[in-house]
Coordinates of C-alpha atoms and ligand atoms in Angstrom, one line a residue:
X223 CA 2.0 124.4 291.4
X224 CA 5.5 125.6 292.3
X225 CA 6.5 128.6 290.4
X226 CA 9.8 129.3 288.9
X227 CA 11.1 132.9 289.8
X228 CA 11.5 133.7 286.0
X229 CA 7.7 133.2 285.6
X230 CA 5.0 135.8 285.9
X231 CA 3.5 136.4 289.3
X232 CA 0.0 135.1 289.0
X233 CA -3.1 137.3 289.4
X234 CA -4.9 136.4 292.7
X235 CA -8.0 135.4 290.8
X236 CA -5.9 132.9 288.8
X237 CA -4.4 131.5 292.0
X238 CA -7.9 131.1 293.6
X239 CA -9.3 129.5 290.4
X240 CA -6.5 126.9 290.0
X241 CA -6.3 126.1 293.7
X242 CA -9.7 124.3 293.7
X243 CA -11.3 121.4 292.0
X244 CA -14.0 122.0 289.5
X245 CA -17.5 120.8 288.9
X246 CA -19.8 120.7 285.9
X247 CA -21.8 123.8 284.8
X248 CA -25.4 122.7 284.2
X249 CA -28.5 124.8 284.3
X250 CA -26.7 127.9 285.4
X251 CA -25.2 126.2 288.5
X252 CA -22.1 124.2 289.5
X253 CA -22.9 120.6 290.2
X254 CA -21.0 117.4 290.9
X255 CA -21.0 114.6 288.3
X256 CA -23.4 111.8 288.9
X257 CA -20.5 109.4 289.2
X258 CA -18.2 111.7 291.3
X259 CA -15.5 110.7 288.9
X260 CA -12.6 113.2 288.6
X261 CA -9.7 113.8 286.2
X262 CA -6.4 115.4 287.2
X263 CA -5.3 118.5 285.3
X264 CA -1.6 118.7 284.5
X265 CA 0.7 121.6 283.8
X266 CA 2.6 120.3 280.7
X267 CA 5.6 122.6 281.5
X268 CA 6.4 120.9 284.8
X269 CA 4.2 117.8 284.9
X270 CA 2.6 118.9 288.2
X271 CA -1.0 118.4 289.0
X272 CA -2.8 121.8 289.1
X273 CA -6.3 120.7 290.2
X274 CA -9.0 118.3 289.2
X275 CA -12.1 118.5 287.0
X276 CA -15.2 116.4 286.9
X277 CA -16.0 113.7 284.3
X278 CA -19.5 114.2 282.9
X279 CA -21.3 110.8 282.6
X280 CA -24.1 110.1 280.1
X281 CA -26.5 110.9 282.9
X282 CA -24.9 114.4 283.3
X283 CA -25.2 114.9 279.6
X284 CA -28.9 114.1 279.9
X285 CA -29.3 116.7 282.7
X286 CA -27.6 119.3 280.6
X287 CA -29.6 118.5 277.5
X288 CA -32.9 118.8 279.4
X289 CA -31.8 122.1 280.9
X290 CA -30.8 123.4 277.4
X291 CA -34.1 122.3 275.9
X292 CA -36.1 123.9 278.7
X293 CA -34.2 127.1 278.2
X294 CA -34.5 127.0 274.4
X295 CA -38.3 126.6 274.7
X296 CA -38.8 129.3 277.3
X297 CA -36.2 132.1 277.7
X298 CA -33.7 131.8 275.0
X299 CA -34.4 130.5 271.4
X300 CA -36.7 132.4 269.2
X301 CA -38.6 133.9 272.2
X302 CA -35.7 136.0 273.4
X303 CA -35.4 139.5 271.9
X304 CA -32.3 139.5 269.6
X305 CA -31.3 142.9 271.1
X306 CA -31.2 141.3 274.5
X307 CA -29.0 138.5 273.2
X308 CA -26.7 141.1 271.7
X309 CA -26.5 143.0 275.1
X310 CA -25.5 139.7 276.9
X311 CA -22.8 138.9 274.4
X312 CA -21.4 142.5 274.8
X313 CA -21.5 142.1 278.6
X314 CA -19.6 138.9 278.4
X315 CA -17.0 140.5 276.1
X316 CA -16.6 143.2 278.7
X317 CA -16.1 140.7 281.6
X318 CA -13.5 138.9 279.5
X319 CA -11.7 142.1 278.9
X320 CA -11.8 142.8 282.7
X321 CA -10.3 139.4 283.4
X322 CA -8.1 139.1 280.4
X323 CA -4.9 138.6 282.4
X324 CA -6.6 135.8 284.4
X325 CA -7.8 134.0 281.2
X326 CA -4.3 134.3 279.7
X327 CA -2.7 132.9 282.8
X328 CA -5.1 130.0 283.0
X329 CA -4.6 129.1 279.4
X330 CA -0.9 129.3 279.7
X331 CA -0.8 127.1 282.8
X332 CA -3.2 124.5 281.4
X333 CA -2.1 124.3 277.8
X334 CA 1.5 125.4 278.2
X335 CA 1.4 128.2 275.6
X336 CA 3.5 131.4 276.0
X337 CA 1.6 134.2 277.8
X338 CA 1.8 136.6 274.8
X339 CA 0.4 133.9 272.5
X340 CA -2.4 133.3 275.1
X341 CA -3.1 137.0 275.0
X342 CA -3.7 136.7 271.2
X343 CA -6.2 133.9 271.8
X344 CA -8.1 135.7 274.6
X345 CA -8.3 138.9 272.5
X346 CA -9.5 137.0 269.5
X347 CA -12.1 135.3 271.6
X348 CA -13.3 138.7 272.9
X349 CA -13.4 140.1 269.3
X350 CA -15.6 137.1 268.2
X351 CA -18.2 137.9 271.0
X352 CA -18.2 141.6 269.9
X353 CA -18.6 140.6 266.2
X354 CA -21.5 138.2 266.8
X355 CA -23.2 140.6 269.2
X356 CA -23.6 142.7 266.1
X357 CA -25.1 139.8 264.1
X358 CA -27.7 138.8 266.7
X359 CA -30.0 141.7 265.4
X360 CA -29.2 141.2 261.7
X361 CA -30.1 137.6 260.9
X362 CA -32.5 137.8 258.0
X363 CA -33.8 135.7 255.2
X364 CA -34.8 136.5 251.6
X365 CA -38.0 137.5 249.8
X366 CA -38.2 135.5 246.5
X367 CA -39.6 136.3 243.1
X368 CA -42.3 133.7 242.6
X369 CA -44.8 135.6 240.4
X370 CA -48.0 137.6 241.1
X371 CA -50.1 134.9 242.8
X372 CA -47.7 134.2 245.6
X373 CA -45.2 135.6 248.1
X374 CA -42.3 133.4 249.2
X375 CA -39.8 134.2 251.8
X376 CA -37.2 132.5 254.0
X377 CA -36.5 132.9 257.6
X378 CA -33.5 131.7 259.6
X379 CA -34.3 129.9 262.9
X380 CA -32.0 128.6 265.6
X381 CA -31.5 124.8 265.5
X382 CA -32.2 124.3 269.2
X383 CA -29.6 122.5 271.4
X384 CA -26.1 122.3 270.0
X385 CA -23.1 120.3 271.2
X386 CA -19.8 122.1 270.8
X387 CA -16.8 119.8 271.1
X388 CA -13.3 121.4 271.0
X389 CA -9.6 120.4 271.0
X390 CA -6.7 121.3 273.3
X391 CA -4.5 123.5 271.0
X392 CA -6.6 126.8 271.2
X393 CA -9.0 125.9 274.0
X394 CA -10.7 129.2 274.7
X395 CA -10.5 130.7 271.2
X396 CA -12.0 127.7 269.4
X397 CA -14.7 127.3 272.1
X398 CA -15.7 130.9 271.4
X399 CA -15.6 130.5 267.6
X400 CA -18.5 128.2 268.3
X401 CA -20.2 129.7 271.3
X402 CA -20.5 133.2 270.0
X403 CA -22.3 132.5 266.7
X404 CA -24.4 129.7 268.3
X405 CA -25.7 132.0 271.0
X406 CA -26.1 135.0 268.7
X407 CA -28.4 132.8 266.6
X408 CA -30.5 131.8 269.6
X409 CA -29.2 128.2 270.3
X410 CA -28.6 126.7 273.7
X411 CA -25.2 125.2 274.0
X412 CA -23.4 122.2 275.6
X413 CA -19.7 122.9 275.5
X414 CA -17.2 120.1 275.9
X415 CA -13.6 121.3 276.2
X416 CA -10.8 118.8 275.7
X417 CA -9.9 116.8 278.8
X418 CA -6.3 118.2 278.8
X419 CA -7.5 121.9 278.7
X420 CA -10.8 122.5 280.3
X421 CA -9.9 125.3 282.7
X422 CA -10.5 128.4 280.5
X423 CA -14.0 127.1 279.5
X424 CA -14.8 126.6 283.2
X425 CA -13.6 130.1 284.0
X426 CA -15.7 131.4 281.1
X427 CA -18.8 129.6 282.6
X428 CA -18.3 131.8 285.7
X429 CA -18.3 134.9 283.5
X430 CA -21.4 133.7 281.6
X431 CA -23.2 133.3 284.9
X432 CA -22.0 136.8 286.0
X433 CA -23.2 138.3 282.7
X434 CA -26.7 137.0 283.4
X435 CA -27.2 134.5 280.6
X436 CA -30.4 132.4 281.4
X437 CA -29.7 129.0 283.0
X438 CA -29.3 126.3 280.4
X439 CA -28.3 128.7 277.6
X440 CA -24.7 127.5 278.1
X441 CA -23.7 124.3 279.9
X442 CA -20.1 123.3 280.2
X443 CA -19.4 119.6 280.6
X444 CA -15.9 118.4 281.2
X445 CA -14.6 114.9 280.6
X446 CA -12.9 112.7 278.0
X447 CA -14.1 111.8 274.5
X448 CA -15.3 108.6 276.1
X449 CA -17.8 108.8 277.9
X450 CA -18.5 112.5 277.7
X451 CA -18.0 113.5 274.0
X452 CA -19.5 110.3 272.8
X453 CA -22.7 110.7 275.0
X454 CA -23.1 114.2 273.4
X455 CA -22.7 113.0 269.8
X456 CA -25.0 110.0 270.4
X457 CA -27.7 112.0 272.1
X458 CA -31.2 111.8 270.5
X459 CA -32.2 115.4 271.6
X460 CA -29.2 117.4 270.5
X461 CA -29.8 119.1 267.1
X462 CA -26.3 119.7 266.0
X463 CA -22.7 118.9 266.8
X464 CA -20.0 121.4 265.9
X465 CA -16.7 119.6 266.3
X466 CA -13.1 120.7 266.0
X467 CA -10.4 118.0 266.3
X468 CA -8.8 115.2 264.5
X469 CA -10.1 113.7 261.3
X470 CA -10.4 110.2 263.0
X471 CA -12.7 111.5 265.7
X472 CA -14.6 113.7 263.2
X473 CA -15.5 110.5 261.3
X474 CA -16.8 109.0 264.6
X475 CA -19.0 112.0 265.2
X476 CA -20.6 111.6 261.8
X477 CA -21.3 107.9 262.5
X478 CA -22.9 108.8 265.9
X479 CA -25.0 111.5 264.2
X480 CA -26.1 109.1 261.5
X481 CA -26.9 106.3 264.0
X482 CA -28.8 108.6 266.5
X483 CA -31.1 111.3 265.3
X484 CA -29.3 112.4 262.1
X485 CA -28.3 115.5 263.8
X486 CA -26.6 118.3 261.8
X487 CA -22.8 118.2 261.9
X488 CA -20.1 120.6 261.0
X489 CA -16.4 119.7 261.3
X490 CA -13.0 121.4 261.5
X491 CA -10.5 118.7 261.2
X492 CA -6.8 118.0 260.7
X493 CA -4.4 119.7 258.2
X494 CA -1.1 119.3 256.5
X495 CA -0.8 122.6 254.9
X496 CA 1.6 123.5 252.0
X497 CA 3.5 126.7 252.4
X498 CA 4.8 127.5 248.9
X499 CA 7.7 130.0 248.3
X500 CA 8.6 131.1 244.8
X501 CA 12.0 132.6 243.8
X502 CA 10.4 136.0 243.1
X503 CA 8.9 136.4 246.6
X504 CA 9.7 139.3 248.8
X505 CA 12.4 137.4 250.7
X506 CA 12.6 139.9 253.6
X507 CA 8.9 139.3 254.3
X508 CA 9.2 135.5 253.9
X509 CA 12.2 135.5 256.3
X510 CA 10.4 137.5 259.0
X511 CA 7.5 135.1 259.1
X512 CA 8.9 131.6 258.2
X513 CA 9.7 130.7 261.7
X514 CA 6.1 131.3 262.8
X515 CA 4.4 129.8 259.8
X516 CA 6.5 126.7 260.6
X517 CA 6.5 126.4 264.4
X518 CA 3.9 128.6 266.1
X519 CA 2.3 127.0 269.2
X520 CA 5.1 124.4 269.1
X521 CA 3.6 123.1 265.8
X522 CA 0.3 122.2 267.5
X523 CA -1.9 124.1 265.0
X524 CA -4.0 122.7 262.3
X525 CA -3.1 125.4 259.7
X526 CA 0.7 125.5 260.1
X527 CA 2.8 125.2 257.0
X528 CA 4.0 121.7 257.9
X529 CA 4.8 121.0 254.2
X530 CA 7.3 123.6 253.0
X531 CA 7.9 123.9 249.2
X532 CA 10.7 126.3 248.2
X533 CA 11.7 127.1 244.6
X534 CA 15.2 126.1 243.8
X535 CA 16.8 129.6 243.5
X536 CA 16.1 130.5 247.1
X537 CA 16.0 127.0 248.7
X538 CA 19.4 127.0 250.4
X539 CA 19.2 130.6 251.6
X540 CA 15.8 130.1 253.2
X541 CA 16.6 126.7 254.8
X542 CA 19.7 128.1 256.4
X543 CA 17.8 131.2 257.6
X544 CA 15.1 129.0 259.1
X545 CA 17.7 126.8 260.8
X546 CA 19.5 129.9 262.4
X547 CA 16.1 131.2 263.7
X548 CA 15.0 127.9 265.0
X549 CA 18.2 127.3 266.9
X550 CA 17.8 130.7 268.6
X551 CA 14.2 130.3 269.7
X552 CA 13.7 130.3 273.5
X553 CA 11.8 127.2 274.8
X554 CA 10.3 127.1 278.2
X555 CA 7.3 127.3 280.5
X556 CA 4.5 129.4 279.0
X557 CA 4.4 131.6 282.1
X558 CA 8.0 132.9 281.4
X559 CA 6.7 133.9 277.9
X560 CA 9.3 132.1 275.7
X561 CA 9.0 131.7 272.0
X562 CA 7.8 128.1 272.3
X563 CA 6.1 126.3 275.2
X564 CA 5.8 122.6 275.8
X565 CA 3.7 120.1 273.9
X566 CA 0.4 119.3 275.5
X567 CA 1.2 115.9 277.1
X568 CA 3.6 113.1 277.3
X569 CA 1.5 111.1 274.9
X570 CA 1.6 113.8 272.3
X571 CA 5.4 114.2 272.8
X572 CA 5.9 110.5 272.3
X573 CA 3.7 110.5 269.1
X574 CA 5.8 113.4 267.7
X575 CA 9.1 111.6 268.6
X576 CA 7.7 108.5 266.9
X577 CA 7.2 110.5 263.7
X578 CA 10.7 111.9 263.9
X579 CA 12.1 108.4 264.1
X580 CA 9.9 107.4 261.2
X581 CA 11.2 110.3 259.2
X582 CA 14.8 109.2 259.7
X583 CA 14.0 105.5 258.9
X584 CA 12.1 106.5 255.7
X585 CA 15.0 108.2 254.1
X586 CA 14.3 111.9 254.9
X587 CA 17.3 113.9 256.0
X588 CA 17.1 115.5 259.4
X589 CA 18.4 119.1 258.9
X590 CA 17.9 120.4 262.5
X591 CA 16.2 119.6 265.8
X592 CA 14.7 116.2 266.3
X593 CA 15.3 115.8 270.1
X594 CA 13.6 116.4 273.3
X595 CA 14.7 119.6 275.0
X596 CA 15.8 118.9 278.6
X597 CA 15.0 121.6 281.1
X598 CA 17.0 122.1 284.3
X599 CA 14.1 120.6 286.3
X600 CA 14.2 117.5 284.1
X601 CA 10.4 117.9 283.6
X602 CA 8.0 119.1 280.9
X603 CA 7.2 118.0 277.4
X604 CA 9.6 120.2 275.3
X605 CA 10.8 119.4 271.8
X606 CA 13.2 121.1 269.5
X607 CA 11.8 122.7 266.4
X608 CA 12.7 120.1 263.7
X609 CA 13.1 120.2 259.9
X610 CA 13.4 117.3 257.5
X611 CA 14.3 117.5 253.8
X612 CA 12.7 114.8 251.6
X613 CA 12.2 113.6 248.1
X614 CA 9.6 110.9 248.4
X615 CA 6.1 112.4 248.8
X616 CA 4.6 109.2 250.0
X617 CA 6.4 109.0 253.3
X618 CA 4.5 109.3 256.6
X619 CA 6.0 112.6 257.7
X620 CA 4.8 114.2 254.5
X621 CA 1.3 112.6 254.4
X622 CA 0.2 112.5 258.0
X623 CA -0.6 115.3 260.4
X624 CA 2.1 115.3 263.1
X625 CA 0.8 118.1 265.3
X626 CA 4.2 119.0 266.8
X627 CA 7.2 121.2 265.7
X628 CA 8.1 119.1 262.7
X629 CA 8.3 120.5 259.1
X630 CA 9.0 118.5 255.9
X631 CA 10.7 120.6 253.3
X632 CA 11.4 120.0 249.6
X633 CA 12.5 121.9 246.5
X634 CA 10.5 122.5 243.3
X635 CA 11.1 124.0 239.9
X636 CA 7.8 124.8 238.2
X637 CA 4.3 126.0 239.2
X638 CA 2.6 123.0 237.8
X639 CA 4.9 120.7 239.7
X640 CA 4.3 122.3 243.0
X641 CA 0.5 122.4 242.6
X642 CA 0.5 118.7 241.9
X643 CA 2.7 118.0 244.9
X644 CA 0.7 120.3 247.2
X645 CA -2.6 118.7 246.2
X646 CA -1.3 115.2 246.8
X647 CA -2.8 115.1 250.3
X648 CA -6.0 113.9 252.0
X649 CA -6.1 117.2 253.8
X650 CA -7.0 120.6 252.3
X651 CA -7.2 123.0 255.2
X652 CA -4.9 125.9 254.3
X653 CA -2.1 127.0 252.0
X654 CA 0.4 129.8 251.9
X655 CA 1.7 131.3 248.6
X656 CA 4.6 133.7 248.4
X657 CA 5.3 135.5 245.1
X658 CA 5.6 139.0 243.7
X659 CA 3.9 137.9 240.4
X660 CA 0.2 138.6 240.7
X661 CA -0.9 136.3 237.8
X662 CA 1.1 133.4 239.4
X663 CA -0.7 134.1 242.7
X664 CA -4.1 134.1 241.1
X665 CA -3.5 130.9 239.1
X666 CA -2.1 129.0 242.0
X667 CA -4.7 130.2 244.6
X668 CA -7.4 128.9 242.3
X669 CA -5.7 125.5 241.6
X670 CA -4.7 124.7 245.2
X671 CA -6.9 122.4 247.3
X672 CA -7.4 124.4 250.5
X673 CA -10.3 126.0 252.3
X674 CA -8.1 129.0 253.2
X675 CA -5.4 130.5 251.0
X676 CA -3.0 133.2 252.2
X677 CA -1.0 135.1 249.6
X678 CA 2.1 136.9 250.9
X679 CA 1.0 136.4 254.5
X680 CA 0.1 133.4 256.7
X681 CA -2.3 132.4 259.4
X682 CA -4.4 135.5 259.0
X683 CA -7.7 135.4 260.9
X684 CA -10.5 137.8 261.5
X685 CA -14.0 137.4 263.0
X686 CA -15.5 138.4 259.6
X687 CA -13.6 136.0 257.4
X688 CA -15.0 132.4 257.0
X689 CA -12.6 129.6 257.9
X690 CA -12.8 125.9 257.2
X691 CA -11.3 123.0 255.3
X692 CA -12.0 120.9 252.2
X693 CA -11.4 117.1 251.6
X694 CA -10.7 115.4 254.9
X695 CA -10.0 118.7 256.7
X696 CA -13.6 119.4 257.4
X697 CA -17.2 120.2 256.4
X698 CA -18.8 123.7 256.7
X699 CA -17.2 127.1 257.3
X700 CA -17.0 128.7 260.7
X701 CA -16.5 132.4 261.5
X702 CA -17.8 135.3 259.6
X703 CA -21.3 135.3 258.1
X704 CA -20.9 131.6 257.3
X705 CA -21.3 130.7 260.9
X706 CA -24.7 132.2 260.9
X707 CA -25.6 129.6 258.3
X708 CA -24.0 126.9 260.4
X709 CA -26.1 127.7 263.5
X710 CA -29.5 128.3 261.9
X711 CA -32.0 126.4 259.7
X712 CA -33.5 128.1 256.7
X713 CA -37.3 127.8 256.5
X714 CA -39.1 128.6 253.3
X715 CA -42.6 130.0 253.7
X716 CA -45.2 130.5 250.8
X717 CA -48.2 132.7 250.8
X718 CA -50.9 132.3 248.1
X719 CA -53.2 135.1 247.0
Ligands
NAP266 P1 -9.3 115.0 269.1 O1 -8.5 113.9 269.8 O2 -10.0 114.6 267.8 O3 -10.3 115.6 270.2 C1 -11.1 116.7 269.9 C2 -12.2 116.7 270.9 O4 -13.1 115.6 270.6 C3 -11.8 116.6 272.3 O5 -12.7 117.3 273.1 C4 -12.0 115.1 272.6 O6 -12.2 114.8 273.9 C5 -13.3 114.8 271.8 N1 -13.5 113.4 271.5 C6 -12.6 112.4 271.4 N2 -13.3 111.2 271.1 C7 -14.6 111.5 271.0 C8 -15.7 110.8 270.6 N3 -15.7 109.5 270.3 N4 -16.9 111.4 270.5 C9 -17.0 112.7 270.8 N5 -15.9 113.5 271.1 C10 -14.7 112.9 271.2 O7 -8.3 116.2 268.7 P2 -7.2 116.9 269.7 O8 -6.1 115.9 269.8 O9 -7.9 117.4 270.9 O10 -6.8 118.1 268.8 C11 -5.9 118.0 267.7 C12 -6.6 117.9 266.4 O11 -7.5 119.0 266.2 C13 -5.7 117.9 265.2 O12 -6.0 116.9 264.3 C14 -5.9 119.3 264.6 O13 -5.6 119.4 263.3 C15 -7.4 119.5 264.9 N6 -7.7 120.9 264.8 C16 -8.4 121.4 263.8 C17 -8.7 122.7 263.7 C18 -9.5 123.3 262.5 O14 -10.0 124.4 262.7 N7 -9.5 122.6 261.4 C19 -8.4 123.6 264.7 C20 -7.7 123.1 265.8 C21 -7.4 121.7 265.9 P3 -10.9 114.5 274.9 O15 -9.7 115.0 274.3 O16 -11.3 115.1 276.1 O17 -10.8 113.0 275.0
MG267 MG1 -3.4 120.5 281.2

């Protein structure tokens, strides 16, 4: 890990952490995988190996499930006082606050994201622990009006052992979106980070241990989808999988659930979100956010406005504004805090370049970008922010999730026309609408197929607001009160006079 002088000087805890190889966190302890298999961790900004992580085998998954089940039956689960759960979650949030800089640096090194963007992720993760610490003592059911001879009520109980499988684009934040509510509700967790970005979850395991969570309440198993993820989703004694990742793998998770123990499943999947700008929008506001609604996290974000619909009267003005901004963005290693960092891997970069080539072949017009950005070192997976204009809605770059800095833009005239175009997608994760006309905003936000709609803003998130997609973008809503429903079972109890 040779550092560039323009980059931040790393915290000594970061240096210690990334200078060693890592094991699996099972039953509150670090242990080697049964097979001793290792995976190298690469810094995508310079292609250097940082350290190695362990590959959890089906046997390791079994050990973790047994530990989680033991913990659920004895110390955690319904037996643990909710106020104690709340205290532990608050303690963990405090420890994360103490080590915020370290977590940011680890995330930036491992994923490539700019330090200030990593800061947002870490702060969001802390806020989710604080929010769900409050929920732990407030999970209630209902009393129901069943007449004079009976009393009926519902109680919400934890599911038991839950598998949490997360992607590489927001490694810590998405892990915590799942861990915080799952723990607040009393479940024991098996967390599997993505193979490319496991380090922040492993650091979090150290903090979980330091906070004093009971052994088995959280296990962290690193390793690829095959064998590790698959062994989790196939397991007969895991009660639920909460998965965030691609639609293709989401479908496999459902198959595994159906073929094993019919475990409960919730899914946050891919997106191809329409960002719709009307002539009457507050253009200053649109201009200040368009670059980020298009290219944040180098386009590796499920909610980004990767389909851009602009009404004819402001089309030219906004496209040339976006081009100017895109061409002035700084691109570099996350540790030097540029606007955009690298893509996660060579494979992802090649996939995105393949889509760019496909866009050109299928008749779309390349307006800007489209190339690999060469760094002085000749290393790293950097791409230019890229925009295509198109007319044919059926082409790949309009229909498929690219997951890189590539936006497909087109012009529209009427509200009905843009709703039809925007809804012509298998995805329905998010949508942005920009207009000063409140009745237009109400009409379109009701007609659009999307689990999350932002009017005159974009990518707004808060621990209290549910998030999740419709159609092939997912099943079930995370965050907010909705996550309490995701991580509990509702039991109905009748009493007769
Ligand atoms: P991915 O390839 O689907 O992988 C997601 C996770 O599933 C990883 O931990 C992966 O392990 C694991 N996995 C792979 N195959 C598996 C299997 N057969 N059984 C169990 N687990 C398996 O997704 P990604 O490339 O990491 O992330 C990008 C995708 O995530 C995009 O489609 C994006 O839209 C989606 N995403 C959605 C949201 C949302 O909230 N809707 C948020 C962020 C990202 P390995 O990677 O270690 O092999
Ligand atoms: Mg990495």
